[in-house]
Short mmCIF file of C-alpha atoms and ligand atoms in Angstrom, two decimals:
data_model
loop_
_atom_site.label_atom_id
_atom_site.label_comp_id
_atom_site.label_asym_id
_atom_site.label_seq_id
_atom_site.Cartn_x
_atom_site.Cartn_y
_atom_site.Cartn_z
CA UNK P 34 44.44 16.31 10.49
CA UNK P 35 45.95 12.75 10.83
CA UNK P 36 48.19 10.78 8.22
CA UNK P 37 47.25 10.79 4.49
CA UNK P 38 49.30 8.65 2.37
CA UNK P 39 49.15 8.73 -1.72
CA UNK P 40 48.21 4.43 -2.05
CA UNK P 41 49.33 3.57 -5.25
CA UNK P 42 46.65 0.78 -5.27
CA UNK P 43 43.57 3.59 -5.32
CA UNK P 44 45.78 6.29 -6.75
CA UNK P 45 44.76 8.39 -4.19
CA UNK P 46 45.35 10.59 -0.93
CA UNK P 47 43.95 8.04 1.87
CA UNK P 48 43.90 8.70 5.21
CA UNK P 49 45.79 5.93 6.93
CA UNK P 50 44.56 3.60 9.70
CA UNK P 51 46.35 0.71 10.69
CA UNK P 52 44.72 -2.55 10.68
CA UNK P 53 46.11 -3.33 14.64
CA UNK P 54 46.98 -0.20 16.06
CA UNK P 55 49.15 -2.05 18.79
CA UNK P 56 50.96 -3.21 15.67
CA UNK P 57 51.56 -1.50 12.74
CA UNK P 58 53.28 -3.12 9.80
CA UNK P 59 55.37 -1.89 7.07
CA UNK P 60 57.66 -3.66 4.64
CA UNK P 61 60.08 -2.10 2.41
CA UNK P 62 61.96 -4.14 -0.93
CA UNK P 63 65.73 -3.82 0.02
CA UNK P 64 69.25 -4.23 -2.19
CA UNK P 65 70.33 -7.07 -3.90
CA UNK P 66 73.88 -7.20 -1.97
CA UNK P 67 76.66 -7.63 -5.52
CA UNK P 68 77.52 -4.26 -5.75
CA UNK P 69 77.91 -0.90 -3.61
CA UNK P 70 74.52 0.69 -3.11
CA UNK P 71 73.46 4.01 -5.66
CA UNK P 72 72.15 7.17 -4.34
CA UNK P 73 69.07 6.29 -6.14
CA UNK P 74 68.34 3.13 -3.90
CA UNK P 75 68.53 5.12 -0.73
CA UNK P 76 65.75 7.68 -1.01
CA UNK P 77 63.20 4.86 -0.08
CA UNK P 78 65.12 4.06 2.85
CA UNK P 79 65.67 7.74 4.10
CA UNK P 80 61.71 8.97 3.11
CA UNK P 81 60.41 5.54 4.06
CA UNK P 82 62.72 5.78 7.50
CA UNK P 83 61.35 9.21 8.12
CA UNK P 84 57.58 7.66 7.81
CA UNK P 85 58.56 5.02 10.70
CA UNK P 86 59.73 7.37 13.12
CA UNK P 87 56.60 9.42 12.47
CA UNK P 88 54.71 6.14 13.05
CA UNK P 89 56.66 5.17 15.42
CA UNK P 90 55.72 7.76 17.24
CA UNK P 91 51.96 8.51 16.48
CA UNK P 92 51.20 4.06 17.41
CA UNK P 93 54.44 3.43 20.00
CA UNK P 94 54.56 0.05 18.38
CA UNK P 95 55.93 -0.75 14.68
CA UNK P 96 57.20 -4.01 13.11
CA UNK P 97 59.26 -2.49 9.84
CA UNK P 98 61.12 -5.05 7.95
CA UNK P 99 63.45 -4.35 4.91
CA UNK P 100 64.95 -7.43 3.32
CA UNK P 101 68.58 -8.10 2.01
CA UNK P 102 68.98 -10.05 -1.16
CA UNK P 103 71.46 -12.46 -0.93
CA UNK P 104 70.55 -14.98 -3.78
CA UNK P 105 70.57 -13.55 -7.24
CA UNK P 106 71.75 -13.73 -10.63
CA UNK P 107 73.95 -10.19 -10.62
CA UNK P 108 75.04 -11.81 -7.69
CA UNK P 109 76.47 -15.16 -9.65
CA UNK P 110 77.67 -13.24 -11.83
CA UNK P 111 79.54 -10.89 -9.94
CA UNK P 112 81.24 -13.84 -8.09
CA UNK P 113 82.30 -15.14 -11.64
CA UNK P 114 83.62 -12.10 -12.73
CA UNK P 115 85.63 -11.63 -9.78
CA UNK P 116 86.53 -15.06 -9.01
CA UNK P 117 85.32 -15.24 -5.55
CA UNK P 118 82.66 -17.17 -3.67
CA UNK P 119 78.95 -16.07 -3.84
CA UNK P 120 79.16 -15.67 0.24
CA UNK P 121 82.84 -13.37 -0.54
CA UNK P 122 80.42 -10.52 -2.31
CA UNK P 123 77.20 -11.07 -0.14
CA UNK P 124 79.47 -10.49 2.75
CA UNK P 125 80.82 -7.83 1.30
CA UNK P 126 78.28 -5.58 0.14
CA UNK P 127 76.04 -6.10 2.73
CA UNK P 128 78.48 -4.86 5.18
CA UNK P 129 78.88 -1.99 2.70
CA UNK P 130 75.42 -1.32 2.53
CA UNK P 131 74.79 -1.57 6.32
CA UNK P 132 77.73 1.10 6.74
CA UNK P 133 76.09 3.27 3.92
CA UNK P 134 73.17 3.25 5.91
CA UNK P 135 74.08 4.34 9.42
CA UNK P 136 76.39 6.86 7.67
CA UNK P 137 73.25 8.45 5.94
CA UNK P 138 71.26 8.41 9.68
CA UNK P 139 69.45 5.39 8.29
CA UNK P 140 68.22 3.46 11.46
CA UNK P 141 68.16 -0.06 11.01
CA UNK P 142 64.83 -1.95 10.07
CA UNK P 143 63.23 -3.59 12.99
CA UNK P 144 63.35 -6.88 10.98
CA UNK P 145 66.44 -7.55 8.48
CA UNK P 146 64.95 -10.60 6.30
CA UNK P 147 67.63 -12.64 4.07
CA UNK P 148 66.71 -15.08 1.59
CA UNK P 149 68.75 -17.27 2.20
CA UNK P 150 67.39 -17.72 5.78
CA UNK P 151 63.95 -18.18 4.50
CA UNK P 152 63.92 -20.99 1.63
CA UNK P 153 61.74 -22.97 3.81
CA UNK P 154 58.73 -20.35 3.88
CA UNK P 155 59.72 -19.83 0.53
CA UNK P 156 59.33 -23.53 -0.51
CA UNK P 157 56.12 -24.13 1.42
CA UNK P 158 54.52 -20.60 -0.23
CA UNK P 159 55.45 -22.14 -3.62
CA UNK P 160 53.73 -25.38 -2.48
CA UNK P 161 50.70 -23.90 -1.90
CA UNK P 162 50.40 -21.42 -5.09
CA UNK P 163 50.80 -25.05 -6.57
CA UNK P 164 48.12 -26.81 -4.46
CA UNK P 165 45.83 -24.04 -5.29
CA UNK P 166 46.43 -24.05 -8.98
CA UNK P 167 48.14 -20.64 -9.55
CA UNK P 168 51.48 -21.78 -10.00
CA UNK P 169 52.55 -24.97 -12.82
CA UNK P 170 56.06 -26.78 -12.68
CA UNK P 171 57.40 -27.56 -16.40
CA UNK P 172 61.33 -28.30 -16.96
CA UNK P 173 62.73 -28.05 -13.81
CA UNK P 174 61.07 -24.34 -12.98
CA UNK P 175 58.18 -23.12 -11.21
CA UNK P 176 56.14 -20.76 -13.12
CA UNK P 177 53.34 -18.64 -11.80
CA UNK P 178 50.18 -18.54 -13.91
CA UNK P 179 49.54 -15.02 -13.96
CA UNK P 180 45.88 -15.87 -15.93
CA UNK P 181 44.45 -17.36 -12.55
CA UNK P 182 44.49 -14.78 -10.96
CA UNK P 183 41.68 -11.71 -12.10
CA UNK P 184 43.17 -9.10 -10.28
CA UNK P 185 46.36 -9.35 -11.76
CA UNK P 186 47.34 -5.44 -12.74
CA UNK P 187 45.70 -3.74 -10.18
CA UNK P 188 48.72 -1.95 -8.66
CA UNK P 189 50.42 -1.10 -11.93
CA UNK P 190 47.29 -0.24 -13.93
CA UNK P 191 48.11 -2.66 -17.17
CA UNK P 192 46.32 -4.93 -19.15
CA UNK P 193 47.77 -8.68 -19.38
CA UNK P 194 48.00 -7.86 -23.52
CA UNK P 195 49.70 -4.34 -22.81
CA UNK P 196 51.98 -6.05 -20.60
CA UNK P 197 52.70 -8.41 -22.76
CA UNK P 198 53.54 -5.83 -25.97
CA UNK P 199 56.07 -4.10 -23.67
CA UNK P 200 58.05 -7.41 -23.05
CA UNK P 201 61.01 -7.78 -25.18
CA UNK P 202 62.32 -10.59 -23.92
CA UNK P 203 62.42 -13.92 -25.94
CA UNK P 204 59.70 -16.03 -24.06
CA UNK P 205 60.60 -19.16 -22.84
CA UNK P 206 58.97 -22.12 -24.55
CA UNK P 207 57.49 -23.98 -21.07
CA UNK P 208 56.11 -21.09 -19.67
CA UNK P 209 52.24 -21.64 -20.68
CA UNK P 210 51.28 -17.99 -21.19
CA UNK P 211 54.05 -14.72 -21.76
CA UNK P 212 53.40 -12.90 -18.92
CA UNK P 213 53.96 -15.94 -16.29
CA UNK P 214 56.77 -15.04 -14.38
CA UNK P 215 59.51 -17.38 -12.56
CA UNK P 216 58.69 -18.55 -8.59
CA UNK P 217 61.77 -21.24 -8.54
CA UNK P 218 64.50 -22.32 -11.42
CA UNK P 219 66.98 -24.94 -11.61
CA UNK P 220 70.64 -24.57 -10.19
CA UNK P 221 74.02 -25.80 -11.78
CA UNK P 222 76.09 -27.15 -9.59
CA UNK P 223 78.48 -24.32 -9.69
CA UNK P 224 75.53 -22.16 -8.69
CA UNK P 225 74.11 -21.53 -5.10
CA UNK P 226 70.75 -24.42 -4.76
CA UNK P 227 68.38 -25.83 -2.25
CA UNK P 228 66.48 -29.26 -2.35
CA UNK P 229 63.17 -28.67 -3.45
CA UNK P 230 60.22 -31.14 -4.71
CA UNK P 231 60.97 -29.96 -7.63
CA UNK P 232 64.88 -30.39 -7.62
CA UNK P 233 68.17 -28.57 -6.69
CA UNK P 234 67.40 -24.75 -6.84
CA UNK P 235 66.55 -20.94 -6.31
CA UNK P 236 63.62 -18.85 -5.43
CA UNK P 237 62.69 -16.59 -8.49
CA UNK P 238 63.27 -12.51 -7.09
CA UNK P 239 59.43 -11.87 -6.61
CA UNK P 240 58.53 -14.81 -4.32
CA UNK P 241 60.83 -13.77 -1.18
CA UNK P 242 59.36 -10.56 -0.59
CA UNK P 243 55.86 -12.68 -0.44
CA UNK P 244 57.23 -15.29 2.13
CA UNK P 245 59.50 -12.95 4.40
CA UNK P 246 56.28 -10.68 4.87
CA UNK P 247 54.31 -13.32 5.51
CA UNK P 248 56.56 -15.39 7.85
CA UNK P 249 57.46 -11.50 9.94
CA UNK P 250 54.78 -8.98 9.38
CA UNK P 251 51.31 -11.69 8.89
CA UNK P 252 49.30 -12.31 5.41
CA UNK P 253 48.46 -8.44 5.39
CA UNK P 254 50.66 -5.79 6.00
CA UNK P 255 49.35 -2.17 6.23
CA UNK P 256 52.36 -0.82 4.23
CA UNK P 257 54.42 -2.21 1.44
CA UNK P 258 56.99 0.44 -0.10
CA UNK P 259 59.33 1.04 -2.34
CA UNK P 260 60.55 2.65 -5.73
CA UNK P 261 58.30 3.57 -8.18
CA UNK P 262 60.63 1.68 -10.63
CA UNK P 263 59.32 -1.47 -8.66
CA UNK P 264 55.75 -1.28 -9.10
CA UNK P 265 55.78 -3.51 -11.96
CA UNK P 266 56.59 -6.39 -12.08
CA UNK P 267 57.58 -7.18 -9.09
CA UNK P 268 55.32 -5.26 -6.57
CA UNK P 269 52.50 -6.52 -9.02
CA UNK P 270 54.16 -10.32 -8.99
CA UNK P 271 54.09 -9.92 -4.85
CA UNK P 272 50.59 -9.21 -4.81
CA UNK P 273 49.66 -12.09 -6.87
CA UNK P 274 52.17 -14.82 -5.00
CA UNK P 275 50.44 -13.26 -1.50
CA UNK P 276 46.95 -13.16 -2.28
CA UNK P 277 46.45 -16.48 -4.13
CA UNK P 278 48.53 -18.04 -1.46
CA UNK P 279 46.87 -16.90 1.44
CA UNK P 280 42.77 -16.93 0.02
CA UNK P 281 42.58 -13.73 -1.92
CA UNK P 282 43.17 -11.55 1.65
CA UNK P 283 44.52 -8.40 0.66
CA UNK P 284 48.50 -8.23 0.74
CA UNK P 285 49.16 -4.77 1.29
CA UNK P 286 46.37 -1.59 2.28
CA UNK P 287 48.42 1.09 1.79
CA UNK P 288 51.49 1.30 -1.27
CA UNK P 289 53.74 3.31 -1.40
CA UNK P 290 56.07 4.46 -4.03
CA UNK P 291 58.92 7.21 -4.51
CA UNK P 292 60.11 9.08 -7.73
CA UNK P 293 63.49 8.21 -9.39
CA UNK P 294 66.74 10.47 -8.78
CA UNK P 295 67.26 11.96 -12.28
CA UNK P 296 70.62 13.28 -13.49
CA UNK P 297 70.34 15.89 -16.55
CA UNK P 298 66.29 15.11 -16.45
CA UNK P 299 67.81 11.38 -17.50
CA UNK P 300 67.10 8.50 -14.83
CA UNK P 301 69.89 7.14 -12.83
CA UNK P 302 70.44 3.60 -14.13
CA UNK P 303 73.53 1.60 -14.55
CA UNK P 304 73.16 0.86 -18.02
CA UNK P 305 73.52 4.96 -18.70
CA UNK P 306 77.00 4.66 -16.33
CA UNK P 307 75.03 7.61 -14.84
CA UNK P 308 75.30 6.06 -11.21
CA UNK P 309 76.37 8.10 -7.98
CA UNK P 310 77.55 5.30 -5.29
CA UNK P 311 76.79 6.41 -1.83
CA UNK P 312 80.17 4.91 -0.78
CA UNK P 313 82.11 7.61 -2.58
CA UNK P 314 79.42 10.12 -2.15
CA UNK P 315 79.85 10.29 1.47
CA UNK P 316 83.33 10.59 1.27
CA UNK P 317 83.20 13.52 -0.80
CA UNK P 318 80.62 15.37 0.96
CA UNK P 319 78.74 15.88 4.26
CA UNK P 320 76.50 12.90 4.72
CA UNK P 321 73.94 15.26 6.23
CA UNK P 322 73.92 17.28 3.32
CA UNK P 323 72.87 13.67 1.07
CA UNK P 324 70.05 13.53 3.48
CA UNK P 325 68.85 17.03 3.40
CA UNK P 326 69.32 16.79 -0.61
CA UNK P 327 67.18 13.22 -0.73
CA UNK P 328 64.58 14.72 1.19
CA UNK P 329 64.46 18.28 -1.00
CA UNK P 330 61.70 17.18 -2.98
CA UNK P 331 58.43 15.52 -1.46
CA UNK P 332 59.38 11.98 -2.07
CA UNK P 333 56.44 10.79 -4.91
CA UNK P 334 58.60 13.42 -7.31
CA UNK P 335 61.41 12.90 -8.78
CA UNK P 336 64.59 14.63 -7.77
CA UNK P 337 67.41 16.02 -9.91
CA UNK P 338 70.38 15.29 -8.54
CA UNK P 339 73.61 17.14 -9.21
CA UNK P 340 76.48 19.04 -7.23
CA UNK P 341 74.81 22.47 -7.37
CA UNK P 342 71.98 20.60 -5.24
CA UNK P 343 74.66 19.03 -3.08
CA UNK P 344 76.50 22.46 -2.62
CA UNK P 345 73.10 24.26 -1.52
CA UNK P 346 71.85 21.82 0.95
CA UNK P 347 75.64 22.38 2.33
CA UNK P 348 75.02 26.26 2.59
CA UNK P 349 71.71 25.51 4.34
CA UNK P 350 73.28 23.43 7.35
CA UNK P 351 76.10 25.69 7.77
CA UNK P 352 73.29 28.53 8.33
CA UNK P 353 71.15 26.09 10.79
CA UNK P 354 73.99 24.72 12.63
CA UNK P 355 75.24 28.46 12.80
CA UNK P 356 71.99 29.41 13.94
CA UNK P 357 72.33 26.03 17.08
CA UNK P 358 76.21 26.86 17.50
CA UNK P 359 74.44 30.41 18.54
CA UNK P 360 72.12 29.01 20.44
CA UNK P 361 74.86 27.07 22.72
CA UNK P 362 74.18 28.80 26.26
CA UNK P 363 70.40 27.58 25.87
CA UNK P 364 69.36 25.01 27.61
CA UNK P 365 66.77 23.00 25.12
CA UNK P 366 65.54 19.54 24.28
CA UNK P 367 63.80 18.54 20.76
CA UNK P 368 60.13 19.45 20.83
CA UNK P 369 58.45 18.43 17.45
CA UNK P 370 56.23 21.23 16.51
CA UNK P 371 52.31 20.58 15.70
CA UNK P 372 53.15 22.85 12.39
CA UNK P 373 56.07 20.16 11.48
CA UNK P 374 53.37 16.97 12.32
CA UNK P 375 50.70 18.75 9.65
CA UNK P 376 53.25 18.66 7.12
CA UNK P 377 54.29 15.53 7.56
CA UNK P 378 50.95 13.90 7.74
CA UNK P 379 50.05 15.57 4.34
CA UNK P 380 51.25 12.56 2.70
CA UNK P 381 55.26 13.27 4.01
CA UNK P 382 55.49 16.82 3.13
CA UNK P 383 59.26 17.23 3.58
CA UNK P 384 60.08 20.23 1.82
CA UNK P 385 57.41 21.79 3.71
CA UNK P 386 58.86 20.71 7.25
CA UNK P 387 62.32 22.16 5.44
CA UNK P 388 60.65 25.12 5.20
CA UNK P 389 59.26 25.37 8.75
CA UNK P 390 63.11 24.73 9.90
CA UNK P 391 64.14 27.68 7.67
CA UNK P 392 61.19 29.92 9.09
CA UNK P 393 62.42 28.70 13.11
CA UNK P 394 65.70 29.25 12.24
CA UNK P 395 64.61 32.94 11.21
CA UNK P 396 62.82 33.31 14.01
CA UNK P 397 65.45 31.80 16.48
CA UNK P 398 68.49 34.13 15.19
CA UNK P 399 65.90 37.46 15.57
CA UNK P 400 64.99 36.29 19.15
CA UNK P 401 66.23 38.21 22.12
CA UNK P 402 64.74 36.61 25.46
CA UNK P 403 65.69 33.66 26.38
CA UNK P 404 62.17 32.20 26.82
CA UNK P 405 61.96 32.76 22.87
CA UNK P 406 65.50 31.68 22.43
CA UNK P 407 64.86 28.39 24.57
CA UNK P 408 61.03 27.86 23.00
CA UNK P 409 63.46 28.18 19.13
CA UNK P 410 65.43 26.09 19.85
CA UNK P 411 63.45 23.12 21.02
CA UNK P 412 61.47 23.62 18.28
CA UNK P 413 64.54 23.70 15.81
CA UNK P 414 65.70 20.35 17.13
CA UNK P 415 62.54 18.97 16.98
CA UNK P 416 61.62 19.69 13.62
CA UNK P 417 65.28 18.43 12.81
CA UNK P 418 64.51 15.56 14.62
CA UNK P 419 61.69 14.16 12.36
CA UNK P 420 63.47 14.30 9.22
CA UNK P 421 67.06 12.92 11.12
CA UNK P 422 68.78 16.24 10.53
CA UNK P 423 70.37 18.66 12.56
CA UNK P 424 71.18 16.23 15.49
CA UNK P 425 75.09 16.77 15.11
CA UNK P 426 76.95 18.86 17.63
CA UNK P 427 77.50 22.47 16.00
CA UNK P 428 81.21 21.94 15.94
CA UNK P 429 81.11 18.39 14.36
CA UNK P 430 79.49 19.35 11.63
CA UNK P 431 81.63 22.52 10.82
CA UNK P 432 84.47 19.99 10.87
CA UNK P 433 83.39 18.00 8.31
CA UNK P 434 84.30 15.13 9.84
CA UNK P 435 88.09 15.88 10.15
CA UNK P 436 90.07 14.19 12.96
CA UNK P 437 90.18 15.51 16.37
CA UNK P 438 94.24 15.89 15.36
CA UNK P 439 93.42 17.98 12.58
CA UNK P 440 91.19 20.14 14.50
CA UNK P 441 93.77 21.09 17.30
CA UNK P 442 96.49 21.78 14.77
CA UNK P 443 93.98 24.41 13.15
CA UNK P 444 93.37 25.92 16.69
CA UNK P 445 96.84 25.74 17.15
CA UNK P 446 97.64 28.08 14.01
CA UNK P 447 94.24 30.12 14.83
CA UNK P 448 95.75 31.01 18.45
CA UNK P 449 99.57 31.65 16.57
CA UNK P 450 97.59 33.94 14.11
CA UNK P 451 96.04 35.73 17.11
CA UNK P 452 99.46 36.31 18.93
CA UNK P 453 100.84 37.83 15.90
CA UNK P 454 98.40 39.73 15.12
CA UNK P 455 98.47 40.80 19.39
CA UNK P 456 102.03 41.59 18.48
CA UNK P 457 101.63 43.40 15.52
CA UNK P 458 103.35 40.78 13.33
CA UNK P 459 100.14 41.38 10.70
CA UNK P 460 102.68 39.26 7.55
CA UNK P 461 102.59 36.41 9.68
CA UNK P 462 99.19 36.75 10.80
CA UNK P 463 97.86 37.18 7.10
CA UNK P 464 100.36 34.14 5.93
CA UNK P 465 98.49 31.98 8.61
CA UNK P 466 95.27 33.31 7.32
CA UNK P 467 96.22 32.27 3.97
CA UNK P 468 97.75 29.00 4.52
CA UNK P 469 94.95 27.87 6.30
CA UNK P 470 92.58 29.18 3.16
CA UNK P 471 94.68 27.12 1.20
CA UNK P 472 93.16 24.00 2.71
CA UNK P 473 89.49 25.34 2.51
CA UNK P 474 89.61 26.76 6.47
CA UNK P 475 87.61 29.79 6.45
CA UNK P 476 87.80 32.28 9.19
CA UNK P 477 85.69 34.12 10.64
CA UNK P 478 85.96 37.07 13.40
CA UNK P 479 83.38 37.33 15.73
CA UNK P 480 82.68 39.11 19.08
CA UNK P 481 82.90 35.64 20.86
CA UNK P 482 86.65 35.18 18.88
CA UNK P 483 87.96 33.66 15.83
CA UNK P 484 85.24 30.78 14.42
CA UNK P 485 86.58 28.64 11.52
CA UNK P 486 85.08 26.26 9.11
CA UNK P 487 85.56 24.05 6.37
CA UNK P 488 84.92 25.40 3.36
ZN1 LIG H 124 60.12 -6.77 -2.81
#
């Protein structure tokens, strides 16, 4: 078996092959930077992540970019509304983001695109849809003309008039046909602008994702990926910028495209005030456990999302990382299994390779020599390893990421409780017991001594 991927293009199960093997190329859409990122947003980044390691490892040699937005409308406004500078809440929030990110086990992309470092390529890509007669400039805009290009629809599946019934939006009396969408507009003064031929102004949102591919990954990528929310317009509006700019070569071989996060069965969107920031998410629960939950369901589903799903993925890593703090006197390094690679290359199985860790984890805590042990628990890091999970010392993650302070003064009452209870003094012993239950310690009395946890 090698890797199958679901391309949205063919709408089916393909088995992938790069077009360079020495280079394989993937580019996932990243956040516009005005506000903290949703729980939503980071399922591409944690599924999509997952897929470059695996890559990473099957081809030793990946170029992934994922782009920051920093020039954007919710952006202008969110400086307006809170009286700041533009650069004040692209600063911001991409800092935020960044930190979201590592705190999820997110690696970094190898490429990090922002827009604003690319109006040149941006310009010039513009130019040439121009040159080439796909794109028209009428009042100060650059439009793209969506009717020269034939192909226009593939990804999403829609028909130009289909497309055009769904729009609500008043249409804007230049634009030459409905459905032609917006490459460069006009800036105010007040507004963030470049010098263009065609005056002060700003890329449209679809064009940059066109141009930073281009300039960092080549005209064809073998992977472009992203939410299924996505698809259209903009993957749709990427393909057309790419391919009419660069001959009609194929953009992308191989999309991609995850399910929402749903909450009740309802999508998580802002306009519902149904949004879960990862910013305060991580603060109220084990980042681990946001990962384990995001990667629950194979990633082309969507995902309910709610605190019972939270709470179980917690009981799940308390039982693996019981099963590793176990483990402790074995000497072991990760060793992916083959049974964890299958899964993974049927189009990123990862509730299956969830359920191989479950099934080694079995396995391990049954074992009794320590060949079997040792063989376990390679195999338990490894499989951990390919979905980012279960890389924490034992002990870290029981402590939930309390201080080191806070850690000794709970030994320090577990080793008080012990004396009294050495001494008979079983009322202080309980009171200890109960104090410490009173801030979600649990204890736990084992052959080895007195374990706690938070709770
Ligand atoms: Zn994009």
């Amino acid at each position: 078996m090698s890797l199958h991927l679901f391309n949205s293009l063919t709408r089916r199960v393909e088995p992938f092959a790069p077009s360079d093997p020495d280079r394989v190329t993937m580019y996932v859409c990243g956040p516009t930077v005005y506000n903290y990122v949703h729980i939503g947003n980071a399922r591409p980044y944690v599924v999509f992540g997952v897929l470059a390691d695996l890559l990473r490892r099957r081809y030793g040699a990946l170029s992934y970019a994922r782009n920051v937005t920093d020039v954007d409308d919710k952006i202008n406004n969110a400086a307006r509304e809170q009286g700041v500078p533009i650069g004040v809440i692209t600063s911001r929030f991409a800092a935020a983001y960044r930190e979201d990110m590592a705190t999820l086990g997110i690696a970094p992309p190898d490429i990090e695109p922002e827009v604003t470092a690319h109006i040149p390529q941006i310009v010039a890509m513009i130019q040439q849809l121009i040159a080439s007669g796909h794109a028209y400039e009428a009042e100060g805009h650059v439009l793209f003309a969506v009717s020269s290009f034939k192909d226009y629809g593939k990804l999403s599946r829609r028909d130009p008039d289909e497309m055009l019934a769904g729009a609500r939006v008043e249409v804007a009396p230049y634009k030459r046909d409905p459905g032609d969408f917006v490459l460069w507009k006009p800036s105010t003064d007040d507004l963030p602008g470049w010098d263009s031929p065609w005056g002060r102004g700003r890329p449209g949102w679809h064009i940059e994702c066109s141009a930073m591919a281009a300039a960092h990954l080549g005209e064809t990528i073998d992977i472009h990926a992203g939410g299924v929310d996505l698809q259209f317009p903009h993957h749709e509006n990427e393909i057309a910028q790419s391919e009419c700019a660069h001959g009609g070569r194929i953009f992308a071989r191989y999309w991609l495209h995850n399910g929402m996060l749903t909450f009740g069965g309802t999508k998580m969107s802002k306009s519902l005030g149904n949004i879960e920031k990862i910013h305060d998410l991580v603060r109220a629960h084990p980042p681990e456990a946001l990962r384990y939950a995001l990667l629950s369901a194979q990633y082309r589903q969507p995902l309910e999302w709610s605190d019972s799903l939270i709470e179980q993925c917690i009981r799940t890593l308390d039982r693996l990382y019981g099963t590793l703090r176990d483990l402790a006197d074995v000497d072991a390094s990760a060793w992916i299994p083959a049974s964890v690679d299958a899964a993974l290359d049927d189009d990123l199985n990862t509730p299956s390779v969830l359920a191989e860790i479950a099934r080694i984890a079995g396995e391990a805590r049954k074992a009794e020599s320590l060949d079997d042990r040792r063989r376990l628990k390679s195999e338990l890091l490894g499989a951990g390893l390919a979905l980012g999970l279960l890389q924490q010392d034992p002990a870290a993650w029981f402590a939930r990421g309390a201080s080191d302070d806070d850690d000794a003064r709970i030994q320090g009452l577990i080793d008080e409780r012990n004396a009294a209870k050495k001494a008979r003094d079983f009322g202080r012993a309980d009171a200890i017991r109960e104090q410490l239950a009173g801030e979600g310690i649990l204890l736990e009395d084992t052959p080895q001594g007195v374990r706690w946890k938070r709770g």
